[in-house]
Structure formats: C-alpha cells, structure tokens
Coordinates of C-alpha atoms in Angstrom, one line a residue:
V3 CA -6.5 1.3 44.9
K4 CA -4.8 -0.4 47.7
P5 CA -1.5 -2.2 47.0
S6 CA -1.6 -6.0 47.2
R7 CA 0.0 -7.6 50.2
S8 CA 3.1 -8.6 48.3
N9 CA 3.7 -5.1 47.2
A10 CA 2.8 -3.2 50.4
S11 CA 6.4 -2.1 50.8
Q12 CA 6.3 0.0 47.6
T13 CA 7.8 3.4 48.3
R14 CA 5.7 5.1 45.5
S15 CA 2.2 6.1 46.5
A16 CA -0.7 4.1 45.1
P17 CA -2.7 5.5 42.3
S18 CA -6.1 7.1 43.0
V19 CA -9.3 5.7 41.6
H20 CA -10.9 7.5 38.6
T21 CA -14.0 9.2 39.8
T22 CA -14.2 12.3 37.6
P23 CA -16.6 12.6 34.6
P24 CA -15.3 11.5 31.2
T25 CA -12.9 14.0 29.5
A26 CA -13.0 16.2 32.6
V27 CA -10.6 19.1 32.3
L28 CA -8.9 20.4 35.4
H29 CA -9.9 24.1 35.4
S30 CA -7.3 26.4 37.0
A31 CA -4.7 28.9 35.9
D32 CA -2.0 26.2 36.3
S33 CA -3.9 23.2 35.0
I34 CA -5.5 24.3 31.7
S35 CA -2.9 22.2 30.0
L36 CA -4.1 19.0 31.8
S37 CA -7.1 16.7 31.4
V38 CA -8.2 13.4 33.1
L39 CA -8.5 10.5 30.6
N40 CA -12.0 8.9 30.4
W41 CA -12.5 5.1 30.4
E42 CA -12.4 4.7 26.6
Q43 CA -9.1 6.6 26.5
V44 CA -7.7 4.5 29.4
Q45 CA -8.7 1.3 27.5
R46 CA -6.8 2.4 24.4
L47 CA -3.8 3.3 26.5
D48 CA -3.9 -0.1 28.2
T49 CA -4.0 -1.9 24.9
I50 CA -1.0 0.0 23.6
L51 CA 1.1 -0.7 26.8
T52 CA 0.2 -4.4 27.1
S53 CA 0.3 -5.5 23.5
S54 CA 3.5 -7.0 22.1
I55 CA 5.4 -4.9 19.6
P56 CA 8.0 -6.8 17.5
I57 CA 11.6 -5.4 17.5
H58 CA 13.1 -6.8 14.3
G59 CA 16.7 -7.9 14.3
R60 CA 19.0 -7.4 11.4
W61 CA 20.7 -10.4 9.7
S62 CA 20.0 -13.6 11.5
F63 CA 19.1 -12.0 14.9
P64 CA 15.7 -13.1 16.2
T65 CA 12.7 -10.8 16.5
L66 CA 12.1 -9.6 20.1
E67 CA 8.5 -9.4 21.3
V68 CA 8.3 -6.4 23.6
K69 CA 5.4 -5.1 25.7
P70 CA 5.9 -1.4 26.4
R71 CA 5.0 -1.8 30.0
D72 CA 7.7 -4.4 30.5
I73 CA 10.5 -2.5 28.8
V74 CA 9.6 0.6 30.8
K75 CA 9.7 -1.5 34.0
V76 CA 13.1 -3.0 33.2
V77 CA 14.8 0.2 32.1
R78 CA 13.4 2.3 34.9
S79 CA 14.4 -0.2 37.7
R80 CA 17.9 -0.4 36.3
M81 CA 18.2 3.3 36.1
E82 CA 17.2 3.6 39.7
E83 CA 19.8 0.9 40.6
K84 CA 22.4 3.0 38.9
R85 CA 21.1 6.0 41.0
I86 CA 19.7 7.9 38.0
H87 CA 16.5 9.3 39.3
V88 CA 13.5 8.9 37.0
R89 CA 11.0 11.6 37.9
E90 CA 8.2 10.2 35.7
V91 CA 7.5 8.3 32.5
R92 CA 5.2 9.6 29.7
L93 CA 3.8 8.5 26.4
N94 CA 4.3 11.1 23.7
G95 CA 3.7 11.7 20.0
S96 CA 1.2 10.0 17.7
A97 CA 0.4 7.2 20.1
A98 CA -0.6 9.7 22.7
S99 CA -2.8 11.6 20.2
Y100 CA -4.4 8.3 19.2
V101 CA -5.2 7.5 22.8
L102 CA -7.0 10.8 23.2
H103 CA -8.8 10.7 19.9
E104 CA -9.0 7.5 18.0
D105 CA -10.1 8.9 14.6
S106 CA -7.6 11.7 14.1
G107 CA -6.7 10.6 10.6
L108 CA -3.1 10.1 11.7
G109 CA -3.2 6.7 13.4
W110 CA -0.1 6.0 15.5
K111 CA 3.3 5.2 14.3
D112 CA 6.3 5.2 16.6
L113 CA 5.8 4.4 20.2
D114 CA 7.5 7.4 22.0
L115 CA 8.2 6.8 25.7
I116 CA 9.8 9.6 27.6
F117 CA 11.8 9.0 30.8
C118 CA 12.1 12.3 32.6
A119 CA 15.4 11.8 34.4
D120 CA 18.4 13.5 36.0
L121 CA 21.1 13.5 33.3
K122 CA 23.9 15.8 34.5
G123 CA 26.8 14.6 32.5
E124 CA 28.4 12.3 29.9
M125 CA 28.5 9.5 32.5
E126 CA 24.7 9.4 32.9
F127 CA 24.1 9.4 29.1
Q128 CA 26.5 6.5 28.7
T129 CA 24.9 4.6 31.6
V130 CA 21.5 5.0 30.1
K131 CA 22.7 3.7 26.7
D132 CA 24.3 0.7 28.4
I133 CA 21.1 0.0 30.4
V134 CA 18.9 0.0 27.3
L135 CA 21.2 -2.3 25.3
D136 CA 21.6 -4.7 28.3
S137 CA 17.8 -4.7 28.8
L138 CA 17.4 -6.1 25.3
L139 CA 18.9 -9.4 26.5
D140 CA 15.9 -9.9 28.7
F141 CA 13.6 -10.1 25.7
L142 CA 15.7 -12.5 23.6
P143 CA 13.8 -15.8 23.0
E144 CA 14.6 -18.8 25.1
G145 CA 17.5 -20.9 23.9
V146 CA 19.6 -18.0 22.6
N147 CA 23.1 -18.0 23.9
K148 CA 23.4 -14.5 25.5
E149 CA 26.9 -14.9 26.8
K150 CA 28.7 -14.0 23.6
I151 CA 26.3 -11.1 22.6
T152 CA 28.0 -7.8 23.3
P153 CA 26.3 -4.3 23.6
V154 CA 27.9 -3.4 20.3
T155 CA 26.3 -6.4 18.6
L156 CA 22.9 -5.5 20.1
K157 CA 23.2 -2.0 18.9
E158 CA 24.0 -3.1 15.4
A159 CA 21.2 -5.7 15.4
Y160 CA 18.2 -3.8 17.0
V161 CA 18.8 0.0 17.1
Q162 CA 17.4 2.1 14.3
K163 CA 19.0 5.3 15.5
M164 CA 20.7 7.0 18.5
V165 CA 20.7 10.7 19.2
K166 CA 22.2 12.7 22.0
V167 CA 21.7 16.5 22.5
C168 CA 23.6 18.3 25.2
N169 CA 23.7 22.1 25.4
D170 CA 22.6 24.9 27.6
S171 CA 18.8 24.5 27.0
D172 CA 18.5 20.8 25.9
R173 CA 19.8 17.7 27.5
W174 CA 18.3 14.5 26.2
S175 CA 19.1 11.3 24.3
L176 CA 17.0 9.0 22.1
I177 CA 17.4 5.3 21.4
S178 CA 15.0 4.0 18.6
L179 CA 14.5 0.2 18.4
S180 CA 13.7 -1.1 14.9
N181 CA 10.3 -2.2 13.6
N182 CA 10.0 -3.1 10.0
H183 CA 6.4 -1.9 9.9
G184 CA 7.1 1.7 11.0
K185 CA 6.2 1.3 14.7
N186 CA 9.6 1.8 16.2
V187 CA 9.9 1.8 20.0
E188 CA 11.6 5.1 20.8
L189 CA 13.0 5.5 24.3
K190 CA 13.7 9.2 25.1
F191 CA 15.6 10.2 28.2
V192 CA 15.0 13.9 29.0
D193 CA 16.6 16.1 31.6
S194 CA 15.5 19.3 29.9
L195 CA 14.0 20.1 26.5
R196 CA 13.0 23.6 25.5
R197 CA 10.7 22.8 22.6
Q198 CA 8.6 19.6 23.0
F199 CA 6.1 19.9 20.1
E200 CA 5.8 21.0 16.5
F201 CA 2.1 21.5 16.1
S202 CA -0.8 21.6 18.6
V203 CA -2.1 18.2 17.4
D204 CA 1.2 16.4 18.3
S205 CA 1.7 18.2 21.6
F206 CA 0.1 15.6 23.8
Q207 CA 1.8 13.6 26.6
I208 CA 0.2 11.1 28.9
R209 CA 1.6 10.6 32.4
L210 CA 2.0 6.8 32.9
D211 CA 3.1 6.5 36.5
S212 CA -0.3 5.8 38.0
L213 CA -1.1 3.2 35.4
L214 CA 2.3 1.5 35.7
L215 CA 1.9 1.3 39.5
F216 CA -1.6 -0.1 39.1
Y217 CA -0.2 -2.9 37.0
E218 CA 2.2 -3.7 39.9
C219 CA -0.1 -3.3 42.8
S220 CA -3.7 -4.2 41.9
E221 CA -5.0 -7.7 42.3
H222 CA -8.1 -6.9 40.1
P223 CA -8.3 -5.9 36.5
M224 CA -9.4 -2.5 35.4
A225 CA -13.0 -1.6 34.8
A226 CA -15.1 1.5 34.0
T227 CA -15.6 2.0 37.7
F228 CA -12.2 0.8 38.8
H229 CA -9.1 2.2 37.2
P230 CA -6.4 4.7 38.1
T231 CA -6.7 8.4 37.4
I232 CA -4.4 9.2 34.4
L233 CA -3.6 12.7 33.3
G234 CA -3.0 13.9 29.8
E235 CA -1.1 17.1 29.1
S236 CA -0.7 19.4 26.1
V237 CA 2.7 21.0 26.1
Y238 CA 1.2 23.4 23.6
G239 CA -0.3 24.9 26.7
D240 CA -4.1 24.7 26.2
F241 CA -5.4 21.1 26.3
P242 CA -9.1 21.8 25.2
T243 CA -7.9 23.9 22.2
A244 CA -5.3 21.4 21.2
L245 CA -7.8 18.5 21.5
D246 CA -10.3 20.5 19.4
H247 CA -7.6 21.0 16.7
L248 CA -7.0 17.2 16.7
R249 CA -10.7 16.4 16.4
R250 CA -11.3 19.0 13.7
R251 CA -8.0 18.2 11.9
L252 CA -6.7 21.8 12.2
I253 CA -3.0 22.9 11.9
C254 CA -1.8 25.4 14.4
T255 CA 1.6 26.2 15.9
R256 CA 3.7 29.0 17.2
S257 CA 7.3 30.1 16.7
P258 CA 8.2 27.4 14.1
E259 CA 11.6 29.0 13.9
E260 CA 12.3 27.3 17.2
I261 CA 11.8 23.8 15.7
R262 CA 14.7 22.0 14.1
G263 CA 13.8 22.0 10.4
G264 CA 11.0 24.5 11.1
G265 CA 8.3 21.8 11.2
L266 CA 8.2 22.1 7.4
L267 CA 8.1 18.4 6.6
K268 CA 5.5 17.6 9.3
Y269 CA 3.4 20.5 8.1
C270 CA 3.3 19.2 4.6
H271 CA 2.5 15.7 6.0
L272 CA -0.5 17.1 7.9
L273 CA -1.8 18.8 4.7
V274 CA -1.6 15.5 2.8
R275 CA -3.4 13.7 5.6
G276 CA -6.4 16.0 5.3
F277 CA -5.6 18.6 7.9
R278 CA -6.0 22.3 7.1
A279 CA -4.8 25.5 8.6
A280 CA -6.7 26.9 11.6
S281 CA -5.9 30.3 10.1
D282 CA -4.9 30.5 6.5
A283 CA -3.5 34.1 6.8
E284 CA -1.4 33.2 9.9
M285 CA -0.2 29.9 8.4
K286 CA 0.9 31.6 5.1
L287 CA 3.1 33.9 7.3
L288 CA 4.4 31.0 9.4
Q289 CA 5.3 29.0 6.2
R290 CA 8.1 31.5 5.6
Y291 CA 9.5 30.9 9.0
M292 CA 9.3 27.1 8.5
C293 CA 11.1 27.3 5.2
S294 CA 13.8 29.7 6.5
R295 CA 14.5 27.4 9.5
F296 CA 14.6 24.3 7.3
F297 CA 17.2 25.8 5.0
I298 CA 19.2 27.0 8.0
D299 CA 19.4 23.5 9.5
F300 CA 19.8 21.7 6.1
S301 CA 21.7 24.2 4.0
D302 CA 23.4 21.8 1.6
V303 CA 21.3 20.0 -1.0
S304 CA 22.9 16.6 -0.1
E305 CA 21.7 17.2 3.5
Q306 CA 18.2 18.0 2.2
R307 CA 18.2 14.8 0.1
R308 CA 19.2 12.7 3.1
K309 CA 16.5 14.3 5.3
L310 CA 13.8 13.9 2.7
E311 CA 14.6 10.3 1.9
S312 CA 14.7 9.5 5.6
Y313 CA 11.4 11.2 6.2
L314 CA 9.7 9.3 3.3
Q315 CA 11.1 6.0 4.5
N316 CA 10.1 6.5 8.1
H317 CA 6.7 8.2 7.7
F318 CA 5.1 6.5 4.7
V319 CA 5.3 2.8 5.6
D320 CA 2.4 1.1 3.8
L321 CA 1.4 4.6 2.5
E322 CA 3.6 4.6 -0.7
D323 CA 0.7 6.0 -2.7
R324 CA 0.8 9.2 -0.6
K325 CA 4.5 9.9 -1.3
Y326 CA 3.9 11.7 -4.6
D327 CA 1.2 13.9 -3.2
Y328 CA 3.4 14.7 -0.2
L329 CA 6.3 15.8 -2.5
A330 CA 4.0 17.8 -4.6
T331 CA 2.7 19.6 -1.6
L332 CA 6.2 20.2 -0.3
Y333 CA 7.2 21.6 -3.7
N334 CA 4.3 24.1 -3.7
V335 CA 5.1 25.3 -0.1
V336 CA 8.8 25.7 -0.8
Q337 CA 8.2 27.5 -4.1
E338 CA 5.6 29.8 -2.6
S339 CA 7.2 30.6 0.8
T340 CA 11.0 30.4 0.4
V341 CA 12.4 34.0 0.6
C342 CA 15.8 33.3 2.2
L343 CA 17.6 31.6 -0.7
M344 CA 19.5 32.7 -3.8
G345 CA 17.8 31.8 -7.0
H346 CA 20.1 28.9 -7.9
E347 CA 19.8 27.5 -4.4
R348 CA 16.0 27.6 -4.6
R349 CA 16.1 25.9 -8.0
Q350 CA 18.4 23.2 -6.6
T351 CA 15.9 22.3 -3.9
L352 CA 13.0 22.3 -6.2
N353 CA 14.9 20.1 -8.6
L354 CA 15.6 17.7 -5.8
I355 CA 12.0 17.5 -4.8
S356 CA 11.0 17.0 -8.5
S357 CA 13.6 14.2 -8.9
L358 CA 12.3 12.4 -5.8
A359 CA 8.7 12.7 -7.0
L360 CA 9.7 11.2 -10.4
R361 CA 11.5 8.4 -8.6
V362 CA 8.4 7.7 -6.5
L363 CA 6.3 7.5 -9.7
A364 CA 8.8 5.0 -11.2
E365 CA 8.8 2.9 -8.0
Q366 CA 5.0 2.7 -8.2
N367 CA 5.0 2.0 -11.9
A368 CA 2.9 5.1 -12.3
I369 CA 4.7 6.6 -15.2
P370 CA 2.3 6.4 -18.2
N371 CA 2.9 4.8 -21.5
A372 CA 5.5 6.7 -23.6
A373 CA 2.8 7.5 -26.2
N374 CA 1.0 9.6 -23.7
V375 CA 4.0 11.4 -22.2
T376 CA 4.5 15.1 -22.6
C377 CA 8.2 16.0 -22.6
F378 CA 9.5 19.3 -21.4
Y379 CA 12.6 21.2 -22.4
Q380 CA 14.1 24.5 -21.3
P381 CA 14.5 27.0 -24.2
A382 CA 17.7 28.9 -24.8
P383 CA 17.9 32.5 -23.4
Y384 CA 17.3 34.0 -26.8
V385 CA 13.7 32.7 -26.9
S386 CA 12.8 35.8 -24.8
D387 CA 13.9 38.0 -27.8
C388 CA 10.7 39.5 -29.3
N389 CA 12.3 39.1 -32.8
F390 CA 12.7 35.4 -32.4
S391 CA 9.3 33.8 -33.2
N392 CA 10.1 30.2 -34.0
Y393 CA 9.0 29.0 -30.6
Y394 CA 5.5 29.2 -29.1
V395 CA 5.8 30.1 -25.4
A396 CA 3.1 28.2 -23.6
Q397 CA 1.5 29.5 -20.4
I398 CA 2.5 26.8 -17.9
Q399 CA 1.7 26.9 -14.3
P400 CA 4.9 27.3 -12.3
Y401 CA 4.1 24.8 -9.6
L402 CA 3.7 21.1 -9.0
T403 CA 0.4 19.5 -8.3
P404 CA -0.5 15.8 -8.0
V405 CA -1.5 15.7 -11.7
Q406 CA 1.3 17.8 -13.2
H407 CA 4.9 17.3 -14.0
P408 CA 7.6 19.1 -12.0
M409 CA 8.6 22.1 -13.9
Y410 CA 9.2 25.8 -13.9
G411 CA 7.6 28.7 -15.7
T412 CA 10.4 28.8 -18.4
W413 CA 9.9 25.1 -19.4
L414 CA 8.0 24.5 -22.6
P415 CA 6.1 21.4 -23.9
C416 CA 7.6 19.6 -26.9
N417 CA 5.5 17.5 -29.3

C-alpha cells in the first residue's frame, strides 16, 4: 500500500498488502508463535479499533466517546514528542482472543492495548501517566471548559485503577479508564514483562502497527483483496496449539506458580464458562500450584476478600447469575487442592467463599422461602463420642456445588 501524497514523508515503512491464504501460519523455528490474520479476523479487529467506547466519568463529569485507534494515535505521538520510544503497539487479552475466534464462549471485556516502550526510570513512568491524563482532554465534549481541569481531577473522574511494577524482571505500568459496562480501556506501557499470559487461551497478542499506519496512509478503504498484513502472536509459544485450545475450549498452562495469584481465579472462571482441562491429570497437579501461589500472594483473609470482591465486580458485569456457580467452583478447587495452609486458615478461606456465595444468592433474591430452608449447625465435640447417641450424624458431602449449601463434613442438618 503506497502512502497518500500528504503522508509521503512518514518515516515508518508502509504496510504490506495481505496476499497469504486465510489463517496462514508462518512455519519456521522462530515463527511458530506467529500467524497472519485472515480477512474475517481483520474485519473484527477493524471494528474494535474504529468503534467508539464510552469512558464514563464519575459525578457530573461527561462521558468520553473514545475510538481505540484515536487514543493510541494521540498517546503514541505525545510519547514520541517526549522522546519515549514506542517500539510497537499490540492488542492483548480477551479482545485479541475474540478477533482470532469469534465464538470462544468468552466474548471480550476490557480492551487491552500494550505500548512496548523504553521505560528506564521513574521519570519515564511519570511522563507516561501525565501524557495519558492530558490526552483525555482531547476527548471531552465541545463546550467543556478545559482550563480549570487538572490532571488530578481527570484521574479521579475517569481512571478505574493505576498500577506500576518496577523490579529486575518486570518494568511496566497500567492505566485503566472506566467503563460502567465492564469494557474498560486499559493502556499498558511495557518495557519488560517476564510472564505475559495465564493460560494458552488468553496468550494472544495482535501487532497493530501495520493497520494503524494503513489508517494514516491509505486513500482507499480495506477490502478482502486490499488490506495490510497483520500478525497475531501467542506468547504461550505455539500459535496453532493455543488457537486449537481456544476453539475447543480447553484449559492449558504451564508454571502457574509464576503467575501472581497463581491463575486460580481465572482458572475457575474458565471452568464456569464451559472450558475443560486439556489434561485432567496434569491440571489436578497444577491446581495445587495455583492454590499455593494464590495464598502466598494473598495470605490474609481480608486481602482474599478484597481480591474476590474485585474479581466478581470486574468479571461478571451482566453475568450476575454466574457468580454463585463461580464461587461454588472456586470452593471445590480450594478445598480439593489446598495443601499449603493450616487447618484454621483453610477453614477461614472456605468460610469467606461460602459467605460471598450466600450474599450473591441474597442479592439475586435466590434464597428460597423459609419453609423450604434446611438449616445447618455444627455439633459439639462430644458428638463423636460413641456413647453419646442423641444425635444422628448424617452423611453430608464435604464440598459446595451449585445446588448445595456451603458446609463442611462436620455440619449436620436440623429439622
């Protein structure tokens, strides 16, 4: 694709025209992780990048209508002006998975945009933060007085969360812009990141540079026979295998102990969404590593509560009916696979999950009429005495399923 006359001075090279067969995979020792997007995938990607996503403001601040391609252009150009080199821009996460396979069962939630950039010190991180907040002014509706709006005000009004990680192996920051429907626009600035995926089905990244340059240079719209070559990559390492997992809804990972939280919450989410383990035997073993890493990162029960409540809030927008099943699944996995905790710590966590499940039922008005409720009590220690026969010890399953109450094996039904 030749640049238009007005953009002939662009220093970046023009994108090449797509001529490879649909879903062609680049076969070589170095490129097994790469694949060329076909026309249908390019169309889905184009729709995501050119459609407006509302960024909802708190209080009386107006909603910003943001096209991903526009905010990428604004942020990138200002980073270059500040001499922060952007190596490339990528689409990551559930949106990338959706582009590659529309009917994955996951849909897409947050829009994850990765700016691969040179971030050497605190100054660069602060500059990037200032650039993003300043860029929001460009998307305010006409008639809004921008002169008195400070970066602090913009942060309070439009930013859902901000994260910065800076150590020997990981140097990155995240700024998440709020969307009330669960489709936050997440701008991630990465210098280095050791672990970039949790499971094979969320390991996809799509390189956007050729498409972004096409938007700037081409005088003609895209068509099946006229569009830039766009590469997808699986950071899991094997693109065909990861895509097969996505299509068949299989769960596969490696070294979950390297993931913050062990991938435990995402794993249970995949189970609830109809995914199954690619290898039951291997996943049973990996569940132990997931649980161990989760309790290392969130050792206090109050931390666990905050993490679980945040996960439910962020990942089950318009899916409130799935929350109870999710907590039931999490309860079973924790009870079955946790080997790193003392007994009372394990009971604390299981109690926490049970209380959240009960709260979810209450919020959904799913608690049945009192006449049909079975109550449970925990008998005194002397019930185990063989000479004490006034209690009938029922055989109760010691786990939680979507149709059972949260309980332990020592809890008994009461009339």
